[in-house]
Coordinates of C-alpha atoms and ligand atoms in Angstrom, one line a residue:
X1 CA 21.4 -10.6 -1.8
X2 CA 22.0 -14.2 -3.6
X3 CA 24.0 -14.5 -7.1
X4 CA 20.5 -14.3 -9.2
X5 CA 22.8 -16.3 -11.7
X6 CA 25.2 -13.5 -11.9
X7 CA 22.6 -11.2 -13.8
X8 CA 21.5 -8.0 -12.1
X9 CA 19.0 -4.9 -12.9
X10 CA 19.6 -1.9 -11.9
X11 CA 17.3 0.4 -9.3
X12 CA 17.9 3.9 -10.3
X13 CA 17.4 6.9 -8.1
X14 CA 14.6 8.3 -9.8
X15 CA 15.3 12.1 -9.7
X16 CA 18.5 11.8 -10.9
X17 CA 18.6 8.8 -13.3
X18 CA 22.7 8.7 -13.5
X19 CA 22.7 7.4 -10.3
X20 CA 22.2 3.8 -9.4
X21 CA 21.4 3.0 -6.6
X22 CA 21.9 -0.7 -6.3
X23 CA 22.3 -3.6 -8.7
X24 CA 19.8 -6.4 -7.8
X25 CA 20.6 -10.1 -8.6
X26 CA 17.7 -10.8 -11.2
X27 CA 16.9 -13.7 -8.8
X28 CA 16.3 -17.6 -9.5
X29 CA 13.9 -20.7 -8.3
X30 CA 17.4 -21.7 -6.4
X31 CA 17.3 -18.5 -4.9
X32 CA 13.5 -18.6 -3.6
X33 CA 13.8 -22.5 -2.6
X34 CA 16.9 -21.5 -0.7
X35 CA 15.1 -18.9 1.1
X36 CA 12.0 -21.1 1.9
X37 CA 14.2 -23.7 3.4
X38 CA 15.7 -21.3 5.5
X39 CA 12.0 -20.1 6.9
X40 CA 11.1 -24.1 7.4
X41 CA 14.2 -24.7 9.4
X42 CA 13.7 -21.9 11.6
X43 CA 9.6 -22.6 11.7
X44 CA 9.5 -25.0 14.7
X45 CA 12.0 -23.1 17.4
X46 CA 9.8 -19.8 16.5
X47 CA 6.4 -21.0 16.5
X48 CA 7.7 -22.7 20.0
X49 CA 8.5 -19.4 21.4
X50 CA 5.7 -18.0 24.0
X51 CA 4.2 -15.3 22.3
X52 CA 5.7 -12.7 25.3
X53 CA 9.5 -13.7 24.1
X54 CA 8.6 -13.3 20.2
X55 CA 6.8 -9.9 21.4
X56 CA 10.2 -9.1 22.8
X57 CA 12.1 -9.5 19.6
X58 CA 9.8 -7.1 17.6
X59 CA 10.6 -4.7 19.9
X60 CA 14.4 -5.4 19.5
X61 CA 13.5 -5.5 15.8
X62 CA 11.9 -1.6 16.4
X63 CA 14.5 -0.2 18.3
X64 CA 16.7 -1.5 15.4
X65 CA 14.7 0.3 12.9
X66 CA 14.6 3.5 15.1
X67 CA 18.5 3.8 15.7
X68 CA 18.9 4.0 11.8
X69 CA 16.0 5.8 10.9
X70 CA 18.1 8.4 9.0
X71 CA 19.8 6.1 6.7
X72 CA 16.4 4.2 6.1
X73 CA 14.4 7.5 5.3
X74 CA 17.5 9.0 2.8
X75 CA 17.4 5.8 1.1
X76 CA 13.7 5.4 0.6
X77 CA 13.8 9.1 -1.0
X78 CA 17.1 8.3 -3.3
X79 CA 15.8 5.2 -4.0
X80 CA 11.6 5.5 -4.4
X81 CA 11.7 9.6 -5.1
X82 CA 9.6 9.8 -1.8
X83 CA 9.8 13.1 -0.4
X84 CA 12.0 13.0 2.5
X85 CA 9.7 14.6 5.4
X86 CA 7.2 11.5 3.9
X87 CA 10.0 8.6 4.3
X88 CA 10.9 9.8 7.8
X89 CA 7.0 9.5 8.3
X90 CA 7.2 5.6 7.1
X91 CA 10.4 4.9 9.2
X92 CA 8.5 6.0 12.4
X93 CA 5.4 4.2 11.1
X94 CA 7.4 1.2 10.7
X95 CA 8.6 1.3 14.3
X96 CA 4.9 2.3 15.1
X97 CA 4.0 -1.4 13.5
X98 CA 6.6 -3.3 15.1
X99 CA 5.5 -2.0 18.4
X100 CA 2.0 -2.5 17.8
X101 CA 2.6 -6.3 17.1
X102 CA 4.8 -6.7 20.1
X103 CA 1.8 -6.1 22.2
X104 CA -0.7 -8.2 19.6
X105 CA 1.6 -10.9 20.5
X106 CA 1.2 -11.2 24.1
X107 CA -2.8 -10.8 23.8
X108 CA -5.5 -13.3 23.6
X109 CA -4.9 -16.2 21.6
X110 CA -8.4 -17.9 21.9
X111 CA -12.0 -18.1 23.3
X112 CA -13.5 -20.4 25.8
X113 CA -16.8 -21.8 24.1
X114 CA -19.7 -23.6 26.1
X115 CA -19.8 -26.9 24.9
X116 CA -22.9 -29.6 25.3
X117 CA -20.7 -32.2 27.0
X118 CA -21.6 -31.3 30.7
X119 CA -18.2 -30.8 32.5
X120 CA -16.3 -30.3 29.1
X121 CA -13.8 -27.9 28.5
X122 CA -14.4 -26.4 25.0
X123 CA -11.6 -23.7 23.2
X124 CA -10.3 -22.5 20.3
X125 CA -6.3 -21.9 19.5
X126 CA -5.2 -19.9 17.3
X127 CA -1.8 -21.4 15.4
X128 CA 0.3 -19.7 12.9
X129 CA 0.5 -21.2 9.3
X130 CA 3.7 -21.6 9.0
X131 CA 6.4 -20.5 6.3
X132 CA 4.7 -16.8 4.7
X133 CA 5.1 -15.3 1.3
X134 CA 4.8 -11.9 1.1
X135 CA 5.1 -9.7 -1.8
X136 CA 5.4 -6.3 -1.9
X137 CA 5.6 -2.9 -4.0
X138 CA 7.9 -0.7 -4.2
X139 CA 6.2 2.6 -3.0
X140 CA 6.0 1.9 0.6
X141 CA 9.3 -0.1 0.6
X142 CA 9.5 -0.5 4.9
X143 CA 5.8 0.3 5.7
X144 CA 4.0 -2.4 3.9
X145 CA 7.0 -5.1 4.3
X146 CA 6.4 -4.6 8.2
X147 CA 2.5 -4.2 8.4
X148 CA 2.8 -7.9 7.0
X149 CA 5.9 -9.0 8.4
X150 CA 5.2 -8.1 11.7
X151 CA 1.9 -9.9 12.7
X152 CA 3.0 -12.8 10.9
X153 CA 5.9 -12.9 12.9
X154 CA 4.1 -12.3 16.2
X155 CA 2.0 -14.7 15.8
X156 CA 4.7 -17.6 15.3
X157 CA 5.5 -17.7 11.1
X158 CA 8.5 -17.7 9.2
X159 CA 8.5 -15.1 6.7
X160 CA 9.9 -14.8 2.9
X161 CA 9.7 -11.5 1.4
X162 CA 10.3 -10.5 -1.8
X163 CA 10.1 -6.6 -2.4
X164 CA 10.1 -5.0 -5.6
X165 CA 13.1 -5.4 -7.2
X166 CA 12.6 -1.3 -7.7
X167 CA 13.0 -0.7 -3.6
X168 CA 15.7 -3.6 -3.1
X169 CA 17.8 -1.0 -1.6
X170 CA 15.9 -0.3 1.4
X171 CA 14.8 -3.9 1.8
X172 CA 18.3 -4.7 2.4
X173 CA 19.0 -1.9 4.8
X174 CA 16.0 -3.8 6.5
X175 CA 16.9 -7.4 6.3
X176 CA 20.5 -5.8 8.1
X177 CA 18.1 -4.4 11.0
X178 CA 16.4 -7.6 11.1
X179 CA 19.6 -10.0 11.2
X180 CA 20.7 -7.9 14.2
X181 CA 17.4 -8.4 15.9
X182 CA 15.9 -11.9 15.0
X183 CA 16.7 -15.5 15.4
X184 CA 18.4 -16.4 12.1
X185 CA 16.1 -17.7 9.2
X186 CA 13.1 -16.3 10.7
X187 CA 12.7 -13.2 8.3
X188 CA 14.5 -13.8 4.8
X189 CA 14.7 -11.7 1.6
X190 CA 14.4 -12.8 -2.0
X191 CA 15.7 -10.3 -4.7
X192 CA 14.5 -10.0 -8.0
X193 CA 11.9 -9.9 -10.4
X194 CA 8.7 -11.4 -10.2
X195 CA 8.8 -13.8 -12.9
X196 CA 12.6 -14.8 -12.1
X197 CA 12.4 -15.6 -7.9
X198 CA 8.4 -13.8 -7.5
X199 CA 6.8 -17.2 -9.0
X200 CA 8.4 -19.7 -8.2
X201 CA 8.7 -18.8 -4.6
X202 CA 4.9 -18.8 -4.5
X203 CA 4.8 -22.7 -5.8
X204 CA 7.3 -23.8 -2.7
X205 CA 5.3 -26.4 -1.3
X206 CA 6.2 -25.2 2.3
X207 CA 4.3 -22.3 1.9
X208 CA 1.4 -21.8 3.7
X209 CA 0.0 -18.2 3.0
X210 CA 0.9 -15.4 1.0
X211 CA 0.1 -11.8 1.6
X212 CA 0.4 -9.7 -2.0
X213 CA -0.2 -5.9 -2.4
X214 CA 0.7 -4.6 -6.0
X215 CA -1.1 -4.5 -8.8
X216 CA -4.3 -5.6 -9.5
X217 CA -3.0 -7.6 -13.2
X218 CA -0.3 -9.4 -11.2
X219 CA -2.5 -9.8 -7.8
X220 CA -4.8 -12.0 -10.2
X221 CA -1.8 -14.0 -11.0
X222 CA -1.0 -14.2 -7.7
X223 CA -4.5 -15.3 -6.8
X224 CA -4.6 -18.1 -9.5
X225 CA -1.7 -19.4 -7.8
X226 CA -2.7 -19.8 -4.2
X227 CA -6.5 -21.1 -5.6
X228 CA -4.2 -23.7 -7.5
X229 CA -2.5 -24.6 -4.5
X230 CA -5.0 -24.4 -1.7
X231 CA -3.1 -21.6 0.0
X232 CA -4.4 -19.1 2.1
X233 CA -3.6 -16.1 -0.1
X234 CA -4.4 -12.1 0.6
X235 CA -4.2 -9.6 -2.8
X236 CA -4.4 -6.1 -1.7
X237 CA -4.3 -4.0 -5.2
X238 CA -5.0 -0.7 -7.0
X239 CA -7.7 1.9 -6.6
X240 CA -9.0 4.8 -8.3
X241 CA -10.0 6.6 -5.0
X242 CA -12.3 9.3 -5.3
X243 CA -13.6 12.5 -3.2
X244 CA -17.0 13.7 -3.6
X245 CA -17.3 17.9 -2.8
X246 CA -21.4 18.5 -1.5
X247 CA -22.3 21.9 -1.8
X248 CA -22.2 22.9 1.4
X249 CA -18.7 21.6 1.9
X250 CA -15.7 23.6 3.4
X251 CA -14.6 24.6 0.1
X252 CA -10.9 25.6 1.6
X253 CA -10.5 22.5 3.5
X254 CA -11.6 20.2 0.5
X255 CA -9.4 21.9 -2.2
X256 CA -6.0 21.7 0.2
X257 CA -6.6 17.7 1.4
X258 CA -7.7 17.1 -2.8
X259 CA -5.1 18.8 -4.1
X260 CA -2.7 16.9 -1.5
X261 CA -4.2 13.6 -1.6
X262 CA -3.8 13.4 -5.3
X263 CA -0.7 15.1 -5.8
X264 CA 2.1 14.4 -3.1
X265 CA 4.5 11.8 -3.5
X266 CA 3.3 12.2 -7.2
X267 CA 0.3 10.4 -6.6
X268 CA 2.1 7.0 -6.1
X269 CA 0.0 6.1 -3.3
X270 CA -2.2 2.9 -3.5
X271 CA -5.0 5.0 -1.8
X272 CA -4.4 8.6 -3.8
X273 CA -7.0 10.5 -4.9
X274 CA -7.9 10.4 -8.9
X275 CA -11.0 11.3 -9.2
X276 CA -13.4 14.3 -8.1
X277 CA -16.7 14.5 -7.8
X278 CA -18.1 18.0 -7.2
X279 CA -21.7 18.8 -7.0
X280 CA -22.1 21.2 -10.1
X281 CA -23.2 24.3 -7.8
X282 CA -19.8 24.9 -6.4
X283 CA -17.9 23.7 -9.5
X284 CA -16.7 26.6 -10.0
X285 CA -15.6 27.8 -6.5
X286 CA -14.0 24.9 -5.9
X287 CA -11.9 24.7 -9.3
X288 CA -10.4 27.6 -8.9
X289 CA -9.7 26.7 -5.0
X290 CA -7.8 23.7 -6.4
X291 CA -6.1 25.3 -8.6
X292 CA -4.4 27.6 -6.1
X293 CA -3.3 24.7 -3.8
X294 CA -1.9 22.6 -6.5
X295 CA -0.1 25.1 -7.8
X296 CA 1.5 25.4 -4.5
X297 CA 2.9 22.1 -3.9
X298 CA 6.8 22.5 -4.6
X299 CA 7.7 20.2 -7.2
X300 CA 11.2 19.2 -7.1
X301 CA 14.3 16.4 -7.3
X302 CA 13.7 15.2 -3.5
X303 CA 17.1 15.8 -2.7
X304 CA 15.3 19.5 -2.3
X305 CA 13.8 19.1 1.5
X306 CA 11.0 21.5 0.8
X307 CA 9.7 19.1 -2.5
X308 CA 6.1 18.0 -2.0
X309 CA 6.1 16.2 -5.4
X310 CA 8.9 14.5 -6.5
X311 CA 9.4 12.1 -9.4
X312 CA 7.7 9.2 -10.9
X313 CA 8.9 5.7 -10.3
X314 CA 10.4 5.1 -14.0
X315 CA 10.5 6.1 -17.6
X316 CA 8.1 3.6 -17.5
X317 CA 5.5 4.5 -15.6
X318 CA 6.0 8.4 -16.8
X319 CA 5.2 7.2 -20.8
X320 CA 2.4 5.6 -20.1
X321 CA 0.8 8.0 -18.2
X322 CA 1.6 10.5 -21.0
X323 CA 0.5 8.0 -23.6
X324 CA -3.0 7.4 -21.2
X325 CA -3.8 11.2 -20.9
X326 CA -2.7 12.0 -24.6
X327 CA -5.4 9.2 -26.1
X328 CA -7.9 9.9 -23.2
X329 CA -10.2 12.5 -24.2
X330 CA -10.4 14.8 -21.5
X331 CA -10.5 18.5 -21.5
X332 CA -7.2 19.7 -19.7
X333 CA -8.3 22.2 -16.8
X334 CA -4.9 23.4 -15.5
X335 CA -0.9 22.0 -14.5
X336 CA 0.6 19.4 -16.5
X337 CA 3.6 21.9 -17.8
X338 CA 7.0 21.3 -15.7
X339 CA 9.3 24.4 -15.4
X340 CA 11.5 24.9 -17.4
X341 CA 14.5 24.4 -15.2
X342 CA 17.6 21.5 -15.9
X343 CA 16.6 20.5 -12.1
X344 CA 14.0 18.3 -14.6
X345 CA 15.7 17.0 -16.9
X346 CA 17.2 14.4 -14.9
X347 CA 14.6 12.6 -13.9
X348 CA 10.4 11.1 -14.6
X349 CA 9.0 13.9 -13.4
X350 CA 5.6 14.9 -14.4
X351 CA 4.3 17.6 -13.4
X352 CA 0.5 17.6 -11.4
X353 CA -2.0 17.7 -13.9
X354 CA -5.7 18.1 -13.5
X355 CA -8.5 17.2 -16.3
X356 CA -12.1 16.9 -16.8
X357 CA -13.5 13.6 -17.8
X358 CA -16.0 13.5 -20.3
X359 CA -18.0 11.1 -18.2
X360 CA -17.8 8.6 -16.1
X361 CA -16.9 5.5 -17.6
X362 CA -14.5 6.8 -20.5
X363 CA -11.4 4.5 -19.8
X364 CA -9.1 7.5 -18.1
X365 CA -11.9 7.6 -15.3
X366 CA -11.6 3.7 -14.9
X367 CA -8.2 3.1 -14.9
X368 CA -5.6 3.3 -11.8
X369 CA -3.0 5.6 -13.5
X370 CA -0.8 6.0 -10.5
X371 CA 0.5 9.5 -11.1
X372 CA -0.6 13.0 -10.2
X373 CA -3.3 13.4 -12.3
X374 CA -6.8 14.3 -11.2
X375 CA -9.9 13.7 -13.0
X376 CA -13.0 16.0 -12.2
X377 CA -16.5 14.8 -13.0
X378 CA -19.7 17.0 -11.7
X379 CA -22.9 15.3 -10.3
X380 CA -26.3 17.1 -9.5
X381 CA -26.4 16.1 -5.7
X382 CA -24.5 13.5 -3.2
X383 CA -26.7 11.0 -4.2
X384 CA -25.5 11.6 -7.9
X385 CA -22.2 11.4 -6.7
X386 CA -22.3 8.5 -5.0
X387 CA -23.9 7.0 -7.6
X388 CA -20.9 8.1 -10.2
X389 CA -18.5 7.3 -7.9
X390 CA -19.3 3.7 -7.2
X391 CA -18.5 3.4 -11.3
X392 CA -15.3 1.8 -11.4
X393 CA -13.8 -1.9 -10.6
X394 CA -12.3 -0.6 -7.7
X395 CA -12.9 0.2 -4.3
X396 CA -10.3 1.4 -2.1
X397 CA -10.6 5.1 -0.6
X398 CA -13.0 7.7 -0.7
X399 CA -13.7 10.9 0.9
X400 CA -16.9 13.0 1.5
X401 CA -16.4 17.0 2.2
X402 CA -19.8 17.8 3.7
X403 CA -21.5 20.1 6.6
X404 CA -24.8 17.3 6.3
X405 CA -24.7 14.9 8.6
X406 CA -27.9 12.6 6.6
X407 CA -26.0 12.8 3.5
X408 CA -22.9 11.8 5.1
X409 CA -24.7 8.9 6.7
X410 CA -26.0 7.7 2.9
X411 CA -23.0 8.0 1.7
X412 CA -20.9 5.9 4.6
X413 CA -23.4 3.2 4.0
X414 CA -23.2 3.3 -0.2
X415 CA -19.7 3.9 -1.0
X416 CA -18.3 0.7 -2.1
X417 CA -14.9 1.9 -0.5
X418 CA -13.0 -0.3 2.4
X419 CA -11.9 3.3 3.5
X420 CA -14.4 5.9 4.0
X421 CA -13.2 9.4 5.2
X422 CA -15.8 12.1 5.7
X423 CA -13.9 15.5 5.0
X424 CA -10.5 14.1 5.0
X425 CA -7.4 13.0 2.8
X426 CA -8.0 9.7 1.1
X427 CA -4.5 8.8 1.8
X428 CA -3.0 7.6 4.9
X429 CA -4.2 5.2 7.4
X430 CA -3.6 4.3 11.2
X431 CA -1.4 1.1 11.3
X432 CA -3.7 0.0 14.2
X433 CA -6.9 -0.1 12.3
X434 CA -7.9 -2.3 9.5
X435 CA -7.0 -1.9 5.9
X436 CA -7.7 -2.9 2.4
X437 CA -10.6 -2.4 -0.5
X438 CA -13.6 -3.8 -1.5
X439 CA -14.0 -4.7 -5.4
X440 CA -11.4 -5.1 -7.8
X441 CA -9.3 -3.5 -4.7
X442 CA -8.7 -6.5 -2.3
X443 CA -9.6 -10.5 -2.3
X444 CA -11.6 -9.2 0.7
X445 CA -9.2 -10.1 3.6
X446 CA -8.0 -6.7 5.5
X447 CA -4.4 -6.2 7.2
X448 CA -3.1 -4.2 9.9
X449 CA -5.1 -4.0 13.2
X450 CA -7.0 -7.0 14.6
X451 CA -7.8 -7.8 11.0
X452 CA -4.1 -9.5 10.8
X453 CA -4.3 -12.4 13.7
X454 CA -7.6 -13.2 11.2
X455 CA -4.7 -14.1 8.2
X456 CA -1.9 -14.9 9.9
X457 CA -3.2 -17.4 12.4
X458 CA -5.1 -20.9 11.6
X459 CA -8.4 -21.6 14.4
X460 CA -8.4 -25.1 16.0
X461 CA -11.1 -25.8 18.1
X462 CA -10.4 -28.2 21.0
X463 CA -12.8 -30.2 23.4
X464 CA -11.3 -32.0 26.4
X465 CA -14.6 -34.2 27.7
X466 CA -14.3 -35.0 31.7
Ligands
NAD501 P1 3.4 -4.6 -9.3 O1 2.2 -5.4 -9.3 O2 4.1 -4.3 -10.5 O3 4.5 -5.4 -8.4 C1 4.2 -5.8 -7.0 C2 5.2 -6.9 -6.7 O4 4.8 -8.1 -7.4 C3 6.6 -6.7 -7.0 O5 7.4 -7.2 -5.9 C4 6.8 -7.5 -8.2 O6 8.2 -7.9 -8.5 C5 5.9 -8.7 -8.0 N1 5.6 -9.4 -9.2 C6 5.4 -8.9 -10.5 N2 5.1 -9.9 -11.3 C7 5.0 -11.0 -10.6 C8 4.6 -12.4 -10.9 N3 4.4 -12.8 -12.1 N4 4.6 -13.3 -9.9 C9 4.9 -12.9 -8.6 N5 5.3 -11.6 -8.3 C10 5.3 -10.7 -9.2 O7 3.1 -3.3 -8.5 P2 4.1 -2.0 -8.2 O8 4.3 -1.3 -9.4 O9 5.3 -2.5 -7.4 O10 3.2 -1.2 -7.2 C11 2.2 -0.3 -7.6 C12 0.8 -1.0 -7.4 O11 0.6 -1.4 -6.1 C13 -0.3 0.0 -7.7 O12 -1.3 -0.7 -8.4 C14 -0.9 0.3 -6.3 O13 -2.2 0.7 -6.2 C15 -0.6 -1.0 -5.6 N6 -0.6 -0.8 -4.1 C16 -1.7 -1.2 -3.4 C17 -1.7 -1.0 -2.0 C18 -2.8 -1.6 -1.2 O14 -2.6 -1.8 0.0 N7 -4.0 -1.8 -1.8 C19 -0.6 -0.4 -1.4 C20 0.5 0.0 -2.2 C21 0.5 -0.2 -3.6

């Protein structure tokens, strides 16, 4: 980590708030300029590199990941309160990525197009942009680094990262795994805040595209930027994902993946589930179904193996989810009390908590609270649903429980959701396959999957006449 100017902030283990977990340099211009230099001057040997010897470094990068997966997942869950059986899932998912771009990286690069000139060889190239800015959140502090890291790299870009300054911890245990894999200055890391290194990195002339997720007040920031500067930008934001229950739904099934979806991990997944819409016939039924699977889920410090729900990020995040709830309006249906046990008392928890809205567009319903707290609103068919569920800015996950196939099909085509799940878990996503929202959600790009040569790679199209 640079000086930051000799002033640090601390990034506290969430579950146990007497631990810190590292000291991050609050971070500088100097800092960020020093970092983008570093990408430029390693720019031309990488982008020089066939794309079958850069395919081989990701998978040096992967095996580097995989040989310290322990340490990686035990400081993701001290450092992020992520349940520890969920890190070890993001450090294999990260070697998952790695892998996956290794192979996009020795695939096509191009397409041969017919061109009028008779005896004219017409193509297109795809290049890389050159120097990347990515910025990232703290709750997937190796997964979402790599989803963008990786293709940029495969396809031939320097890359600047700077994480949240709340998971800098793990992104140093990843820069180590990348200086013992990678050609030096060809993946750096920035620590610090966002204003203080986040910024100013952002206006470095040699950047060429920047990939954001976070949220959706500094993703418009971030946007204003790369419009200002004529940058190829990505924002991938919040959500306020919903499921819809139909009344012939598999009311078992849709109360365990509901109840999970919005509660593990505390909810502090961009695509868990905060809203519910139940058709009003089963209402009922399925309440008291949810009820018995949230109460389930073993809250606990995540130094407990057997947590499900550990703590919130900070005391932050905890008030004003308290204050948000408190002023909201909405008729508490069960959960919300934490035990009463000194295993508490050390962290943010807060315990999973599920209301009923008073309609659809009070402001609880329409705002991304990022906590585990579920919002129930009841419609008079899918249609209705759909309908109510479409009301809010965003547009990131959804979920249909259903046994009809024609209202399944309605609702695929009028969600405004970039990921649609018919009786599943709103949350979690195959790295091959692409990702991101519609709405207030996303600029409209996707990542992962094919979608990532789209916004990592520039298209020149070259005729060479006889
Ligand atoms: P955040 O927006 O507070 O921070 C995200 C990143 O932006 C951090 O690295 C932060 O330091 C940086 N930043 C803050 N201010 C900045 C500025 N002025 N200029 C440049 N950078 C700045 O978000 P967070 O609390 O870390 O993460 C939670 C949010 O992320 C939630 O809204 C969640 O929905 C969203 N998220 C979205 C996805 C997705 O793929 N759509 C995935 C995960 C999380």
């Amino acid at each position: 980590m640079g000086d930051g100017g000799g002033r640090t902030i601390p990034s506290i283990n969430p579950s146990d708030v007497s631990d810190v977990v590292a000291l991050v340099p609050e971070g500088t211009p100097d800092d960020a300029r020093a970092a983008v230099d570093a990408a430029a001057e390693a720019l031309p040997a990488w982008r020089a590199l066939s794309g079958p010897a850069r395919a081989e470094y990701l998978h040096v990068w992967a095996a580097a990941i995989a040989q310290r997966a322990d340490d990686l997942a035990r400081a993701m869950t001290r450092e992020v309160g992520k349940p520890i059986t969920e890190s070890r899932g993001e450090v294999g998912r990260a070697v998952v990525i790695l892998r996956y771009y290794a192979g996009e990286a020795v695939r096509e690069a191009g397409q041969v197009i017919p061109s009028q000139v008779p005896g004219a060889l017409q193509f297109t190239l795809r290049e890389p942009l050159g120097v990347v800015a990515l910025i990232t959140p703290w709750n997937f502090p190796l997964a979402i680094p790599l989803w963008k890291a990786a293709p940029a790299l495969a396809f031939g870009n320097t890359v600047v990262l700077k994480p949240s300054e709340m998971s800098s911890h793990v992104a140093a245990l990843l820069a180590e795994t990348a200086a013992a894999a990678l050609p030096r200055g060809v993946f750096n890391v920035v620590y610090g805040t966002g204003q203080a290194v986040g910024t100013p990195l952002l206006r470095q002339a040699a950047v060429r595209g920047i990939s954001f997720t976070g949220s959706s007040a500094v993703g418009a920031l971030v946007a204003a930027i790369a419009a200002e500067r004529n940058v190829r930008y990505q924002t991938e934001m919040g959500g306020k994902n919903v499921v819809i229950v139909d009344r012939d739904a598999d009311l078992d099934a849709a109360a365990a993946l509901t109840a999970a979806g919005a509660m593990r991990y505390a909810g502090q997944k961009c695509t868990a589930t905060s809203r519910v819409v139940v058709v009003r016939e089963v209402e009922r039924d399925f309440l008291a179904r949810l009820q018995a699977q949230v109460e389930r889920l073993p809250l606990g410090p995540v130094d407990d193996p057997a947590a499900a729900v550990g703590p919130l990020i900070s005391a932050h995040s905890r008030d004003a989810i308290t204050h948000a709830v408190r002023d909201g309006n909405a008729e508490h249906l069960f959960g919300g009390q934490l035990p009463n046990d000194s295993r508490f008392t050390h962290g943010y928890f807060f315990a999973p908590l599920v209301i009923r809205f008073p309609d659809a567009d009070t402001p609880l319903a329409q705002r991304e609270l990022f906590g585990p707290v579920l919002g129930t609103l009841v419609a008079d068919d899918v249609d209705h649903a759909i309908a109510l569920a479409n009301r809010t800015p965003y547009g990131l996950s959804a979920s249909l429980f259903t046994r009809d196939i024609r209202g399944a099909l309605r609702y695929i085509h009028r969600i405004e959701a970039g990921l649609v799940r018919v009786n599943g878990d709103t949350t979690g996503v195959d790295p091959h396959a692409p990702f991101g929202g519609m709405k207030g959600s996303s600029s409209g790009s996707r990542e992962q999957g094919p979608a990532a040569r789209e916004f990592y790679t520039e298209t020149k199209t070259v005729q060479i006449n006889p």
